[in-house]
Amino acid sequence: MSRDRDRSLLAVFTREADLVGALGVLRGRNLSCRVYSPARCEEALAVLGLPPSPIRFLTLAGFLSGTVTGFALCAFTALRWGLIVSGKPVLAWVPFVVVAFELSVLLGVLSTLAGMLLLGRLPGRRLPSHYDPRFSSDRFGLLVRPGPEAERVAAELRDAGAEDVRDVEG
Amino acid sequence: MAQTLTCAEVDAQVLRGLAPAGRGYWLAVSLCVAGILLGAGCWAYQIATGLGVVGINVPVAWSTYLVNFVFWVGIAHSGTLISAILFLFRARWRTAISRSAEAMTVFAVMVAGLFPFIHLGRVWLFYWIIPYPNQRTLWPNLQSPLLFDFVAISTYLTVSALFWYTGMIPDLATLRDRGRGLRGRVYGLLSLNWSGSHEQWHHHGWAYLLLAGLATPLVISVHSVVSWDFALALIPGWHSTIFAPYFVAGAIHSGLAMVLVLLVPLRRVYGLEGIITGQILEQIAKTLLLTCLIVGYSYAVEFFLAWYGGEASELGTFVARARGHYSPQFWLMLGCNAVVPLVCFLGRVRRSPPALFAVGVAVTVGMWFERYVIIIGSPTHAYDPYTWRLFQGPTWVEYGVLVGSFSLFFFLFLLFAKFLPCVSLAEVKGELTSSAAEESP
C-alpha cells in the first residue's frame, strides 16, 4: 500500500494537446497530477482548475504599505525641517503624492516577487529526482500518482500519445 | 510570427548566439572598450583639471550632462512599453522583441545613472547627494522635483531589472539544462532551480501580469517626473503643462528608434529573421510613426501656446529656437524626429530593415538634439538678456564622455547578447503551442 503511495508515473509528451487530453481524463478520476512544460500551458492550467494565485493580495498589501510609507516619510521629513518652502505649507500633500506613488509601486513589485518565490517554492534546494531536462526545451511532462491502477493508467497515457512512460519516485 | 518553427528550433536558433564569439563580435567589443576608455579618460581629465573644461556656466549648470541624462532615461522607456504595456494589450508581436527591449531599458537607465556622478566636480564626495539624515538632522526636501526624480528613477531601475529577471527565469533553466561546467552551474543558480511545474507557471504568470500592471503607470510617471524637473522651474520654454505627455511621447519615440538600431543588426548577425520577423519590424515602425505624429504635434502646440499665451519672454524663447543661436540644432531636431519617420507611411520602407535602421539612427540623433534644444536652449534665453547665448559647449571633453556613454551602452548589450537569450524562449514557445492548440481540431 505504502509502495503505491510513493510510486508515480512520469509520462513525456511531444504535443501539448496530447498532454491536456490525458490530463483531462486523469483529473476526471481525481488522480493527483503535476504538469511540467517549457512554457506556460494555459489549457493544462484550466484543466487543473487552479484558483487565482493569492499573490495579488500580497501585491495589494505591498502597494498600500508603500503608499502609507511614502506619505509618512514625506510628512516626517517635512515636519523635521519645519520651514515653508516655495510658498507651500509644511505638510504639502499634493507633491507628496509623487513620492508615495513611486514607493507604492516599488513595494508592490517587491511583495509580488516575494509572493512568487514563496508560493512557487523558489529557489528550490534541488530539482526533483524525476525531472527531465527536456521539460525546459520541447517536451511536456505529466507526473501522476496512479494508486493501485498503475498498469491501467500507464496504458492510458501511452494511448494518449505519451512517447515515454516510466516509474519514478515522487 | 514564428508559427512554422518548433520549440526545439526556437531553442537552436536563439541559443546559437551564445556560442563562442567570432572575430566580428570581438571587433565590436574592442571598439566599445576603446570608446569606454575614451569616455573614462575624458572624465578623469575633467576630475584632474576641474569642471571648467566643460561648458558649465551660470544658466547652463549641468552643461550637456543633463542632456545625456534625460536622453538615456528616455531611451529606457520603450523597453517597458514593449514588455509591459503591450503585454497587457495582448499584442503578440512584442513576444520576440521584449527581452532585448527590456535589456535596453536596464542598460540605458544604468548609463543615465552615471551622469549625476559625472557632472560632480569632486565625485568622491558623491554620498553628500544621497538623501540620508545627517548629524544636523537635515532631511531631504521631498517636495523638490530633484527628489521626485531620484525616487522615480531608482524605482524604475529596480522595477525594470526585476521585471527583466522575472521573465528570464524559465529561460535560465533552459540554459542550465543545456549548459555544462561552471557556466551550467551559474545558470542553475540564476534559474533558482526552476522546474517548470504547473504550480510555478501559475504563480509566475500571475506575478508577471501584476508586475506589468504596476510597471505601466510607473513608466508613464517616470518621464513625467523627469519633465517636472524643468516644468516646475519658472523659465520660459520649460514652465509648461504640456511637458509630461510631451516628454513621455518623446521618450517612447527615442526608445523605439533605439530598438530598431539594436534589433536590425542583431537579427541579421544572429540569424533570427525567422523569429524577429519583418512583420514585427513593421509593427515597430508603425508605432514609431504614431509617436512621431505625437511628438510633431507637441512641437506645434509648444509654439501655439507661446503665441496664444501672449507672454513676450515665452514667445521670444520660441522665436529664438527657430531663428536664433540654436536654430541649427532645432531644425535638425524637427527634421529627424517629426519629418524623417514619416517615410514609414510607405510600406516598402517599413518592410526594409536597412531603411528602418536608418530611420532609427536619425530619430536617435534627433532626440538627443531635442533634449539639447530644451535643456540648454531655454535657460540661455530666459528673462534676463545677460544669459542669452552664453553656452559655449559642448567641449571635446563632453563629446568624449558622450561617446563613452554610447560605447558603454552597446558594450553592455553585446555582453547580454552573448551570455543571455536575447529572445524570450518561454514566451515564443508559449505563442507556438497556443497557436498549435488553436489550429488543432
Coordinates of C-alpha atoms in Angstrom, one line a residue:
Chain A
M1 CA 0.0 0.0 0.0
S2 CA 2.7 2.5 1.0
R3 CA 4.7 1.5 -2.1
D4 CA 1.7 2.6 -4.2
R5 CA 1.6 5.9 -2.4
D6 CA 5.3 6.6 -3.1
R7 CA 5.1 5.5 -6.7
S8 CA 4.4 7.9 -9.6
L9 CA 4.3 7.6 -13.3
L10 CA 6.0 10.2 -15.4
A11 CA 4.7 10.5 -19.0
V12 CA 6.7 12.5 -21.5
F13 CA 4.7 14.1 -24.4
T14 CA 5.8 15.8 -27.5
R15 CA 2.5 17.6 -28.1
E16 CA 0.7 19.9 -25.5
A17 CA -2.7 18.8 -26.8
D18 CA -2.0 15.1 -26.1
L19 CA -0.9 16.1 -22.5
V20 CA -4.0 18.1 -22.0
G21 CA -6.2 15.3 -23.2
A22 CA -4.6 12.8 -20.9
L23 CA -4.7 15.3 -18.0
G24 CA -8.4 15.8 -18.5
V25 CA -9.1 12.0 -18.2
L26 CA -6.9 11.5 -15.1
R27 CA -8.2 14.6 -13.4
G28 CA -11.7 13.3 -14.1
R29 CA -10.8 10.3 -11.9
N30 CA -9.4 12.7 -9.2
L31 CA -5.9 11.4 -9.6
S32 CA -3.1 13.7 -8.4
C33 CA -1.2 15.2 -11.3
R34 CA 1.6 17.6 -11.9
V35 CA 2.5 19.1 -15.3
Y36 CA 5.9 20.2 -16.5
S37 CA 6.2 22.4 -19.5
P38 CA 8.7 24.6 -21.3
A39 CA 6.2 27.4 -21.5
R40 CA 3.1 28.5 -19.7
C41 CA 0.4 26.0 -20.7
E42 CA -3.0 27.7 -20.4
E43 CA -5.1 24.7 -21.3
A44 CA -3.4 22.5 -18.7
L45 CA -3.8 25.1 -16.0
A46 CA -7.5 25.4 -17.0
V47 CA -8.0 21.6 -16.7
L48 CA -6.2 21.6 -13.3
G49 CA -8.7 24.2 -12.2
L50 CA -6.3 26.2 -10.0
P51 CA -7.8 29.0 -8.0
P52 CA -6.4 32.5 -8.7
S53 CA -3.0 33.0 -7.2
P54 CA -3.0 34.7 -3.8
I55 CA 0.0 36.7 -5.0
R56 CA -2.5 39.5 -5.8
F57 CA -3.3 40.1 -2.1
L58 CA 0.4 40.4 -1.4
T59 CA 0.7 42.9 -4.2
L60 CA -2.1 44.9 -2.8
A61 CA -0.6 44.8 0.7
G62 CA 2.8 45.9 -0.6
F63 CA 1.3 48.7 -2.7
L64 CA -0.7 50.0 0.2
S65 CA 2.2 49.8 2.6
G66 CA 4.2 51.7 0.1
T67 CA 1.5 54.4 -0.1
V68 CA 1.5 54.8 3.7
T69 CA 5.3 54.7 3.9
G70 CA 5.6 57.3 1.2
F71 CA 3.2 59.8 2.8
A72 CA 4.6 59.1 6.3
L73 CA 8.2 59.7 5.1
C74 CA 7.3 62.9 3.4
A75 CA 5.3 64.2 6.4
F76 CA 8.0 63.2 8.8
T77 CA 10.9 64.8 6.9
A78 CA 8.8 68.0 6.3
L79 CA 7.9 68.3 10.0
R80 CA 11.6 67.8 10.9
W81 CA 12.6 70.7 8.6
G82 CA 9.5 72.7 9.5
L83 CA 10.0 75.6 7.1
I84 CA 7.8 76.9 4.4
V85 CA 9.4 76.1 1.0
S86 CA 8.2 77.7 -2.2
G87 CA 5.1 79.1 -0.5
K88 CA 3.8 75.6 0.1
P89 CA 2.5 74.5 3.5
V90 CA 4.9 72.4 5.5
L91 CA 2.6 69.4 5.0
A92 CA 2.0 69.8 1.3
W93 CA 0.1 66.7 0.4
V94 CA -0.1 67.2 -3.4
P95 CA 3.7 67.0 -4.0
F96 CA 3.9 64.1 -1.6
V97 CA 1.7 62.0 -4.0
V98 CA 4.7 61.6 -6.3
V99 CA 6.9 60.0 -3.7
A100 CA 4.0 58.0 -2.3
F101 CA 3.2 56.6 -5.7
E102 CA 6.7 55.6 -6.5
L103 CA 7.1 53.8 -3.2
S104 CA 3.7 52.1 -3.7
V105 CA 4.9 50.7 -7.0
L106 CA 8.3 49.7 -5.5
L107 CA 6.9 47.9 -2.5
G108 CA 4.1 46.4 -4.7
V109 CA 6.7 44.9 -7.0
L110 CA 8.9 43.6 -4.2
S111 CA 6.0 42.0 -2.5
T112 CA 4.8 40.5 -5.8
L113 CA 8.2 38.9 -6.3
A114 CA 8.4 37.7 -2.7
G115 CA 5.0 36.1 -3.3
M116 CA 6.1 34.4 -6.5
L117 CA 9.2 33.0 -4.8
L118 CA 7.3 31.9 -1.7
L119 CA 4.4 30.2 -3.5
G120 CA 6.4 28.8 -6.3
R121 CA 8.9 27.4 -3.8
L122 CA 11.8 29.2 -5.3
P123 CA 14.7 29.0 -5.1
G124 CA 14.4 25.2 -4.8
R125 CA 17.1 23.3 -2.9
R126 CA 17.4 20.8 -5.8
L127 CA 15.4 19.8 -8.8
P128 CA 13.0 16.8 -8.4
S129 CA 14.8 13.5 -9.0
H130 CA 12.3 12.7 -11.8
Y131 CA 13.0 16.0 -13.6
D132 CA 13.8 15.6 -17.3
P133 CA 16.0 18.4 -18.8
R134 CA 13.8 18.2 -21.9
F135 CA 11.0 19.8 -20.0
S136 CA 12.7 23.2 -20.4
S137 CA 13.1 22.6 -24.1
D138 CA 10.4 20.9 -26.2
R139 CA 8.8 18.2 -24.1
F140 CA 5.8 18.2 -21.7
G141 CA 5.8 16.1 -18.6
L142 CA 2.8 14.6 -16.7
L143 CA 3.5 13.2 -13.3
V144 CA 0.6 11.1 -12.0
R145 CA 0.1 9.2 -8.7
P146 CA -1.8 6.3 -10.1
G147 CA -2.6 4.5 -6.8
P148 CA -3.4 0.8 -7.3
E149 CA -4.3 1.3 -11.0
A150 CA -0.8 1.9 -12.2
E151 CA -0.9 -0.5 -15.2
R152 CA -4.1 0.8 -16.4
V153 CA -3.0 4.5 -16.1
A154 CA 0.3 3.7 -17.8
A155 CA -1.6 2.2 -20.8
E156 CA -3.9 5.2 -20.9
L157 CA -1.0 7.6 -21.0
R158 CA 0.6 5.6 -23.9
D159 CA -2.7 5.6 -25.7
A160 CA -3.0 9.4 -25.2
G161 CA 0.3 9.9 -27.1
A162 CA 3.0 9.8 -24.5
E163 CA 6.3 8.9 -26.1
D164 CA 7.7 7.5 -22.8
V165 CA 6.0 6.4 -19.5
R166 CA 8.2 5.4 -16.6
D167 CA 8.0 4.7 -12.9
V168 CA 9.6 7.4 -10.8
E169 CA 9.8 8.3 -7.2
G170 CA 7.8 11.3 -6.0
Chain B
M1 CA 5.4 35.3 -36.3
A2 CA 7.4 32.1 -36.0
Q3 CA 4.5 29.6 -36.4
T4 CA 6.5 27.4 -38.7
L5 CA 9.1 26.8 -36.1
T6 CA 9.1 24.1 -33.5
C7 CA 10.1 24.6 -29.8
A8 CA 13.4 22.8 -30.5
E9 CA 14.1 25.1 -33.5
V10 CA 13.4 28.2 -31.4
D11 CA 16.0 27.0 -28.8
A12 CA 18.5 26.2 -31.5
Q13 CA 18.2 29.5 -33.3
V14 CA 18.2 31.7 -30.2
L15 CA 20.9 29.8 -28.3
R16 CA 23.2 29.7 -31.4
G17 CA 24.0 33.3 -30.4
L18 CA 25.5 32.1 -27.2
A19 CA 28.2 30.0 -28.9
P20 CA 31.8 31.1 -28.6
A21 CA 32.3 34.5 -30.2
G22 CA 33.7 35.1 -33.6
R23 CA 36.0 37.9 -34.9
G24 CA 33.2 40.3 -35.6
Y25 CA 32.0 40.1 -32.0
W26 CA 35.4 40.7 -30.6
L27 CA 35.9 43.6 -33.0
A28 CA 32.6 45.2 -31.8
V29 CA 33.6 44.6 -28.2
S30 CA 37.1 46.2 -28.8
L31 CA 35.5 49.3 -30.4
C32 CA 33.2 49.6 -27.4
V33 CA 36.0 49.2 -24.9
A34 CA 38.0 51.8 -26.8
G35 CA 35.0 54.2 -26.6
I36 CA 34.6 53.5 -22.9
L37 CA 38.3 54.2 -22.3
L38 CA 38.0 57.4 -24.2
G39 CA 35.0 58.5 -22.1
A40 CA 36.7 57.4 -18.8
G41 CA 39.8 59.3 -19.9
C42 CA 37.8 62.5 -20.5
W43 CA 36.1 62.2 -17.2
A44 CA 39.5 61.6 -15.5
Y45 CA 40.8 64.7 -17.2
Q46 CA 37.8 66.7 -16.0
I47 CA 38.3 65.5 -12.4
A48 CA 42.0 66.4 -12.5
T49 CA 41.6 69.7 -14.2
G50 CA 38.2 70.9 -12.9
L51 CA 34.7 71.5 -14.2
G52 CA 35.9 74.4 -16.3
V53 CA 36.9 72.0 -19.1
V54 CA 33.2 71.5 -19.8
G55 CA 30.7 74.2 -20.9
I56 CA 29.2 74.7 -17.4
N57 CA 28.2 78.2 -16.6
V58 CA 25.6 80.1 -14.6
P59 CA 22.4 79.4 -16.7
V60 CA 23.6 76.0 -18.0
A61 CA 24.5 74.4 -14.7
W62 CA 24.9 70.8 -16.0
S63 CA 26.2 71.5 -19.5
T64 CA 25.3 68.6 -21.8
Y65 CA 25.5 66.1 -19.0
L66 CA 21.8 66.8 -18.2
V67 CA 21.1 66.4 -21.9
N68 CA 22.7 63.0 -21.8
F69 CA 20.9 62.0 -18.6
V70 CA 17.4 62.9 -19.9
F71 CA 18.3 61.3 -23.3
W72 CA 19.3 58.0 -21.7
V73 CA 16.3 57.9 -19.4
G74 CA 14.2 58.5 -22.5
I75 CA 15.8 55.6 -24.3
A76 CA 14.9 53.4 -21.4
H77 CA 11.2 53.9 -21.9
S78 CA 10.4 51.7 -24.8
G79 CA 11.6 48.6 -23.1
T80 CA 8.9 48.8 -20.5
L81 CA 6.4 50.0 -23.1
I82 CA 7.0 46.9 -25.2
S83 CA 7.3 44.4 -22.3
A84 CA 4.6 45.7 -20.0
I85 CA 2.0 47.9 -21.9
L86 CA 1.9 45.7 -25.0
F87 CA 1.7 42.6 -22.8
L88 CA -1.4 44.0 -21.1
F89 CA -2.9 44.8 -24.5
R90 CA -2.0 41.2 -25.6
A91 CA -0.1 42.5 -28.7
R92 CA 1.6 39.2 -29.7
W93 CA 4.3 40.9 -31.8
R94 CA 6.0 42.0 -28.7
T95 CA 7.0 38.5 -27.7
A96 CA 10.1 38.1 -29.8
I97 CA 11.5 41.6 -29.0
S98 CA 10.5 42.1 -25.4
R99 CA 13.7 40.6 -23.9
S100 CA 16.1 42.8 -25.9
A101 CA 13.9 45.8 -25.3
E102 CA 13.9 45.2 -21.5
A103 CA 17.7 44.7 -21.6
M104 CA 18.0 48.0 -23.4
T105 CA 15.9 49.7 -20.7
V106 CA 18.1 48.4 -17.9
F107 CA 21.3 49.3 -19.6
A108 CA 20.0 52.8 -20.6
V109 CA 19.0 53.6 -17.0
M110 CA 22.4 52.4 -15.8
V111 CA 24.1 54.7 -18.2
A112 CA 21.8 57.6 -17.3
G113 CA 22.6 57.0 -13.7
L114 CA 26.3 57.8 -14.3
F115 CA 25.7 61.4 -15.3
P116 CA 24.7 62.8 -11.9
F117 CA 28.1 61.5 -10.8
I118 CA 30.0 62.7 -13.9
H119 CA 28.7 66.3 -13.5
L120 CA 30.1 66.4 -10.0
G121 CA 33.4 68.2 -9.6
R122 CA 34.5 66.0 -6.7
V123 CA 32.9 62.7 -7.4
W124 CA 34.4 61.0 -4.4
L125 CA 32.0 63.1 -2.2
F126 CA 29.0 61.8 -4.1
Y127 CA 27.5 60.5 -0.9
W128 CA 26.7 64.1 0.0
I129 CA 23.8 64.0 -2.5
I130 CA 22.3 60.8 -1.1
P131 CA 19.3 61.7 1.0
Y132 CA 20.2 60.4 4.4
P133 CA 19.7 62.0 7.8
N134 CA 23.0 63.7 8.9
Q135 CA 24.2 65.0 12.2
R136 CA 22.4 68.3 11.7
T137 CA 19.1 66.3 11.4
L138 CA 18.5 67.9 8.0
W139 CA 16.4 65.7 5.8
P140 CA 16.0 65.9 2.0
N141 CA 13.2 68.2 0.8
L142 CA 10.7 65.7 -0.6
Q143 CA 8.7 68.5 -2.2
S144 CA 11.6 69.1 -4.7
P145 CA 11.4 67.8 -8.3
L146 CA 15.0 66.7 -7.9
L147 CA 14.0 64.3 -5.1
F148 CA 11.0 63.2 -7.2
D149 CA 13.5 62.4 -9.9
F150 CA 15.8 60.4 -7.6
V151 CA 12.9 58.4 -6.2
A152 CA 11.3 57.8 -9.6
I153 CA 14.4 56.7 -11.5
S154 CA 15.8 54.5 -8.8
T155 CA 12.4 52.8 -8.6
Y156 CA 12.3 52.5 -12.4
L157 CA 15.8 50.9 -12.5
T158 CA 14.8 48.4 -9.7
V159 CA 11.4 47.5 -11.2
S160 CA 12.8 47.2 -14.8
A161 CA 15.7 45.0 -13.7
L162 CA 13.3 42.8 -11.6
F163 CA 10.8 42.6 -14.4
W164 CA 13.5 41.6 -16.9
Y165 CA 14.9 38.9 -14.5
T166 CA 11.5 37.5 -13.6
G167 CA 10.7 36.9 -17.3
M168 CA 14.1 35.3 -17.8
I169 CA 13.9 32.7 -15.0
P170 CA 12.4 30.0 -17.2
D171 CA 14.9 30.7 -20.0
L172 CA 17.8 30.5 -17.5
A173 CA 16.5 27.0 -16.6
T174 CA 16.8 26.1 -20.4
L175 CA 20.4 27.3 -20.4
R176 CA 21.0 25.4 -17.1
D177 CA 19.7 22.2 -18.7
R178 CA 21.9 22.6 -21.8
G179 CA 25.0 24.0 -20.0
R180 CA 27.9 22.2 -18.6
G181 CA 30.6 23.0 -16.0
L182 CA 30.8 26.4 -14.4
R183 CA 28.5 28.0 -17.0
G184 CA 25.8 25.5 -16.3
R185 CA 26.2 25.9 -12.5
V186 CA 25.9 29.7 -12.8
Y187 CA 22.8 29.5 -14.9
G188 CA 21.4 26.9 -12.4
L189 CA 22.0 29.4 -9.6
L190 CA 20.3 32.2 -11.5
S191 CA 17.4 30.0 -12.5
L192 CA 16.6 29.4 -8.8
N193 CA 16.2 25.7 -9.7
W194 CA 13.1 26.4 -11.7
S195 CA 11.5 23.1 -12.8
G196 CA 8.6 24.4 -14.9
S197 CA 5.9 22.7 -12.9
H198 CA 2.4 24.0 -13.3
E199 CA 2.4 25.5 -9.8
Q200 CA 5.5 27.6 -10.7
W201 CA 4.0 28.6 -14.0
H202 CA 0.7 29.5 -12.3
H203 CA 2.3 31.9 -9.8
H204 CA 4.9 33.1 -12.3
G205 CA 2.1 34.1 -14.7
W206 CA 0.2 36.0 -12.0
A207 CA 3.4 37.7 -10.8
Y208 CA 4.3 38.7 -14.4
L209 CA 0.8 40.1 -15.1
L210 CA 0.8 42.1 -11.8
L211 CA 4.3 43.4 -12.5
A212 CA 3.2 44.5 -15.9
G213 CA 0.2 46.2 -14.3
L214 CA 2.5 48.0 -11.9
A215 CA 5.2 48.9 -14.4
T216 CA 2.7 50.5 -16.8
P217 CA 1.8 53.5 -14.7
L218 CA 5.4 53.6 -13.5
V219 CA 6.8 54.1 -17.0
I220 CA 4.4 56.9 -17.6
S221 CA 5.2 58.5 -14.2
V222 CA 9.0 58.4 -14.6
H223 CA 9.4 60.6 -17.6
S224 CA 6.6 62.8 -16.4
V225 CA 8.7 63.3 -13.2
V226 CA 11.8 63.9 -15.3
S227 CA 9.8 66.6 -17.2
W228 CA 8.8 68.3 -14.0
D229 CA 12.4 68.9 -13.2
F230 CA 12.0 71.5 -15.9
A231 CA 8.3 72.3 -15.9
L232 CA 8.3 73.3 -12.2
A233 CA 11.0 75.9 -12.9
L234 CA 9.9 79.4 -13.9
I235 CA 11.9 79.5 -17.1
P236 CA 10.3 80.3 -20.5
G237 CA 10.4 77.2 -22.6
W238 CA 10.3 74.9 -19.6
H239 CA 7.4 76.1 -17.5
S240 CA 4.6 74.4 -19.4
T241 CA 1.8 71.9 -18.5
I242 CA 2.4 70.1 -21.8
F243 CA 5.7 68.8 -20.6
A244 CA 4.7 65.5 -19.0
P245 CA 2.9 64.0 -22.0
Y246 CA 5.4 65.7 -24.4
F247 CA 8.4 64.0 -22.6
V248 CA 6.7 60.6 -22.3
A249 CA 5.9 60.6 -26.1
G250 CA 9.4 61.7 -26.9
A251 CA 10.9 59.1 -24.6
I252 CA 8.9 56.3 -26.3
H253 CA 9.8 57.8 -29.7
S254 CA 13.6 57.6 -28.9
G255 CA 13.3 54.2 -27.3
L256 CA 11.5 52.7 -30.3
A257 CA 14.2 54.2 -32.5
M258 CA 16.9 52.5 -30.3
V259 CA 15.0 49.2 -30.5
L260 CA 15.4 49.4 -34.3
V261 CA 19.0 50.4 -34.1
L262 CA 19.7 47.3 -31.9
L263 CA 17.4 44.7 -33.4
V264 CA 18.0 45.2 -37.1
P265 CA 21.7 44.2 -36.8
L266 CA 21.0 41.6 -34.1
R267 CA 18.5 39.6 -36.1
R268 CA 20.8 39.7 -39.1
V269 CA 24.0 38.7 -37.2
Y270 CA 22.3 36.0 -35.1
G271 CA 20.1 34.7 -38.0
L272 CA 16.9 35.4 -36.1
E273 CA 14.9 36.5 -39.1
G274 CA 12.5 33.6 -38.5
I275 CA 11.7 34.8 -35.0
I276 CA 12.1 38.6 -35.2
T277 CA 10.3 38.7 -38.5
G278 CA 9.9 41.6 -40.9
Q279 CA 6.3 41.8 -39.8
I280 CA 7.4 42.6 -36.2
L281 CA 9.8 45.3 -37.5
E282 CA 6.8 46.7 -39.4
Q283 CA 4.8 46.9 -36.2
I284 CA 7.6 48.8 -34.5
A285 CA 7.7 51.1 -37.5
K286 CA 4.0 51.8 -37.2
T287 CA 4.3 52.5 -33.5
L288 CA 7.3 54.8 -34.3
L289 CA 5.1 56.6 -36.8
L290 CA 2.4 57.1 -34.2
T291 CA 4.9 58.6 -31.7
C292 CA 6.4 60.7 -34.5
L293 CA 3.0 62.3 -35.1
I294 CA 2.5 62.9 -31.3
V295 CA 6.0 64.4 -31.0
G296 CA 5.4 66.6 -34.1
Y297 CA 2.1 67.7 -32.7
S298 CA 3.7 68.6 -29.4
Y299 CA 6.3 70.8 -31.1
A300 CA 3.5 72.6 -32.9
V301 CA 1.5 73.0 -29.6
E302 CA 4.5 74.4 -27.8
F303 CA 4.7 77.2 -30.4
F304 CA 1.0 77.7 -30.4
L305 CA 0.9 78.1 -26.6
A306 CA 3.8 80.6 -26.7
W307 CA 1.9 82.7 -29.3
Y308 CA -1.6 82.3 -27.8
G309 CA -0.4 82.9 -24.2
G310 CA 0.8 86.3 -25.3
E311 CA 3.8 86.3 -22.9
A312 CA 6.7 88.1 -24.6
S313 CA 9.5 86.1 -22.9
E314 CA 7.9 82.8 -23.8
L315 CA 7.4 83.9 -27.4
G316 CA 10.9 85.3 -27.6
T317 CA 12.3 81.9 -26.4
F318 CA 10.5 80.0 -29.1
V319 CA 11.3 82.5 -31.9
A320 CA 15.0 82.2 -30.8
R321 CA 14.7 78.5 -31.1
A322 CA 13.7 78.7 -34.7
R323 CA 15.8 81.7 -35.7
G324 CA 18.5 82.2 -33.1
H325 CA 21.7 80.8 -31.8
Y326 CA 20.4 77.2 -31.5
S327 CA 18.4 77.1 -34.7
P328 CA 20.6 74.5 -36.5
Q329 CA 20.0 72.1 -33.6
F330 CA 16.3 73.0 -33.6
W331 CA 15.8 72.3 -37.3
L332 CA 17.9 69.1 -37.1
M333 CA 15.7 68.0 -34.2
L334 CA 12.5 68.8 -36.1
G335 CA 13.7 67.1 -39.3
C336 CA 14.9 63.9 -37.6
N337 CA 12.0 63.5 -35.2
A338 CA 9.0 64.8 -36.9
V339 CA 9.8 64.6 -40.7
V340 CA 12.1 61.6 -41.4
P341 CA 9.9 59.0 -39.6
L342 CA 7.1 60.0 -41.9
V343 CA 8.7 57.8 -44.6
C344 CA 7.3 54.9 -42.6
F345 CA 3.9 55.7 -44.2
L346 CA 5.5 54.0 -47.2
G347 CA 5.0 50.2 -47.0
R348 CA 8.3 49.5 -48.7
V349 CA 10.2 51.5 -46.1
R350 CA 8.5 49.6 -43.3
R351 CA 9.4 46.3 -44.9
S352 CA 13.1 47.3 -45.4
P353 CA 15.3 46.6 -42.4
P354 CA 18.2 48.8 -43.6
A355 CA 15.7 51.7 -44.1
L356 CA 14.3 51.2 -40.7
F357 CA 17.8 51.1 -39.2
A358 CA 18.5 54.5 -40.9
V359 CA 15.2 55.9 -39.5
G360 CA 16.2 54.6 -36.1
V361 CA 19.6 56.3 -36.2
A362 CA 18.0 59.6 -37.4
V363 CA 15.5 59.6 -34.6
T364 CA 18.2 58.8 -32.0
V365 CA 20.2 61.8 -33.2
G366 CA 17.1 64.0 -33.4
M367 CA 16.1 63.1 -29.8
W368 CA 19.5 63.9 -28.4
F369 CA 19.2 67.3 -30.1
E370 CA 15.6 67.7 -28.7
R371 CA 17.0 67.4 -25.2
Y372 CA 19.8 69.8 -26.2
V373 CA 17.3 72.4 -27.5
I374 CA 15.0 72.2 -24.5
I375 CA 17.6 71.9 -21.7
I376 CA 20.2 74.3 -23.0
G377 CA 18.2 76.5 -25.3
S378 CA 15.7 77.6 -22.7
P379 CA 17.9 78.9 -19.8
T380 CA 20.1 80.6 -22.3
H381 CA 17.2 82.7 -23.5
A382 CA 15.5 83.3 -20.2
Y383 CA 14.0 86.6 -18.8
D384 CA 17.4 88.2 -18.2
P385 CA 19.2 89.0 -21.5
Y386 CA 22.6 88.5 -19.8
T387 CA 22.1 84.8 -20.1
W388 CA 21.4 84.8 -23.8
R389 CA 23.7 82.7 -26.0
L390 CA 26.1 82.1 -23.1
F391 CA 26.6 78.4 -23.6
Q392 CA 29.9 77.8 -25.5
G393 CA 29.9 74.0 -25.3
P394 CA 29.9 71.1 -25.8
T395 CA 33.6 70.9 -25.4
W396 CA 35.8 68.0 -26.5
V397 CA 35.6 66.5 -23.0
E398 CA 31.8 66.4 -23.3
Y399 CA 31.9 64.8 -26.7
G400 CA 34.3 62.2 -25.3
V401 CA 32.0 61.4 -22.4
L402 CA 29.1 61.1 -24.8
V403 CA 31.0 58.7 -26.9
G404 CA 31.9 56.8 -23.8
S405 CA 28.3 56.5 -22.7
F406 CA 27.2 55.2 -26.1
S407 CA 30.1 52.7 -26.0
L408 CA 29.2 51.5 -22.5
F409 CA 25.6 51.0 -23.6
F410 CA 26.5 49.0 -26.6
F411 CA 29.1 47.1 -24.6
L412 CA 26.6 46.0 -22.1
F413 CA 24.2 45.0 -24.8
L414 CA 26.9 42.9 -26.5
L415 CA 27.6 41.1 -23.2
F416 CA 23.9 40.5 -22.8
A417 CA 23.5 39.1 -26.4
K418 CA 26.4 36.7 -25.8
F419 CA 25.5 35.4 -22.3
L420 CA 21.7 35.5 -22.1
P421 CA 19.0 34.6 -24.6
C422 CA 18.1 37.8 -26.5
V423 CA 14.6 36.4 -27.3
S424 CA 12.3 35.2 -24.6
L425 CA 12.3 31.4 -25.3
A426 CA 9.4 30.6 -23.0
E427 CA 7.2 33.3 -24.4
V428 CA 7.9 32.4 -28.0
K429 CA 7.3 28.7 -27.3
G430 CA 4.1 29.7 -25.5
E431 CA 2.9 31.5 -28.6
L432 CA 3.8 28.5 -30.7
T433 CA 2.0 26.0 -28.5
S434 CA -1.1 28.2 -28.2
S435 CA -1.2 28.7 -32.0
A436 CA -0.9 25.0 -32.4
A437 CA -3.8 24.4 -29.9
E438 CA -6.0 27.0 -31.8
E439 CA -5.3 25.2 -35.1
S440 CA -5.9 21.7 -33.8
P441 CA -9.5 20.4 -34.2

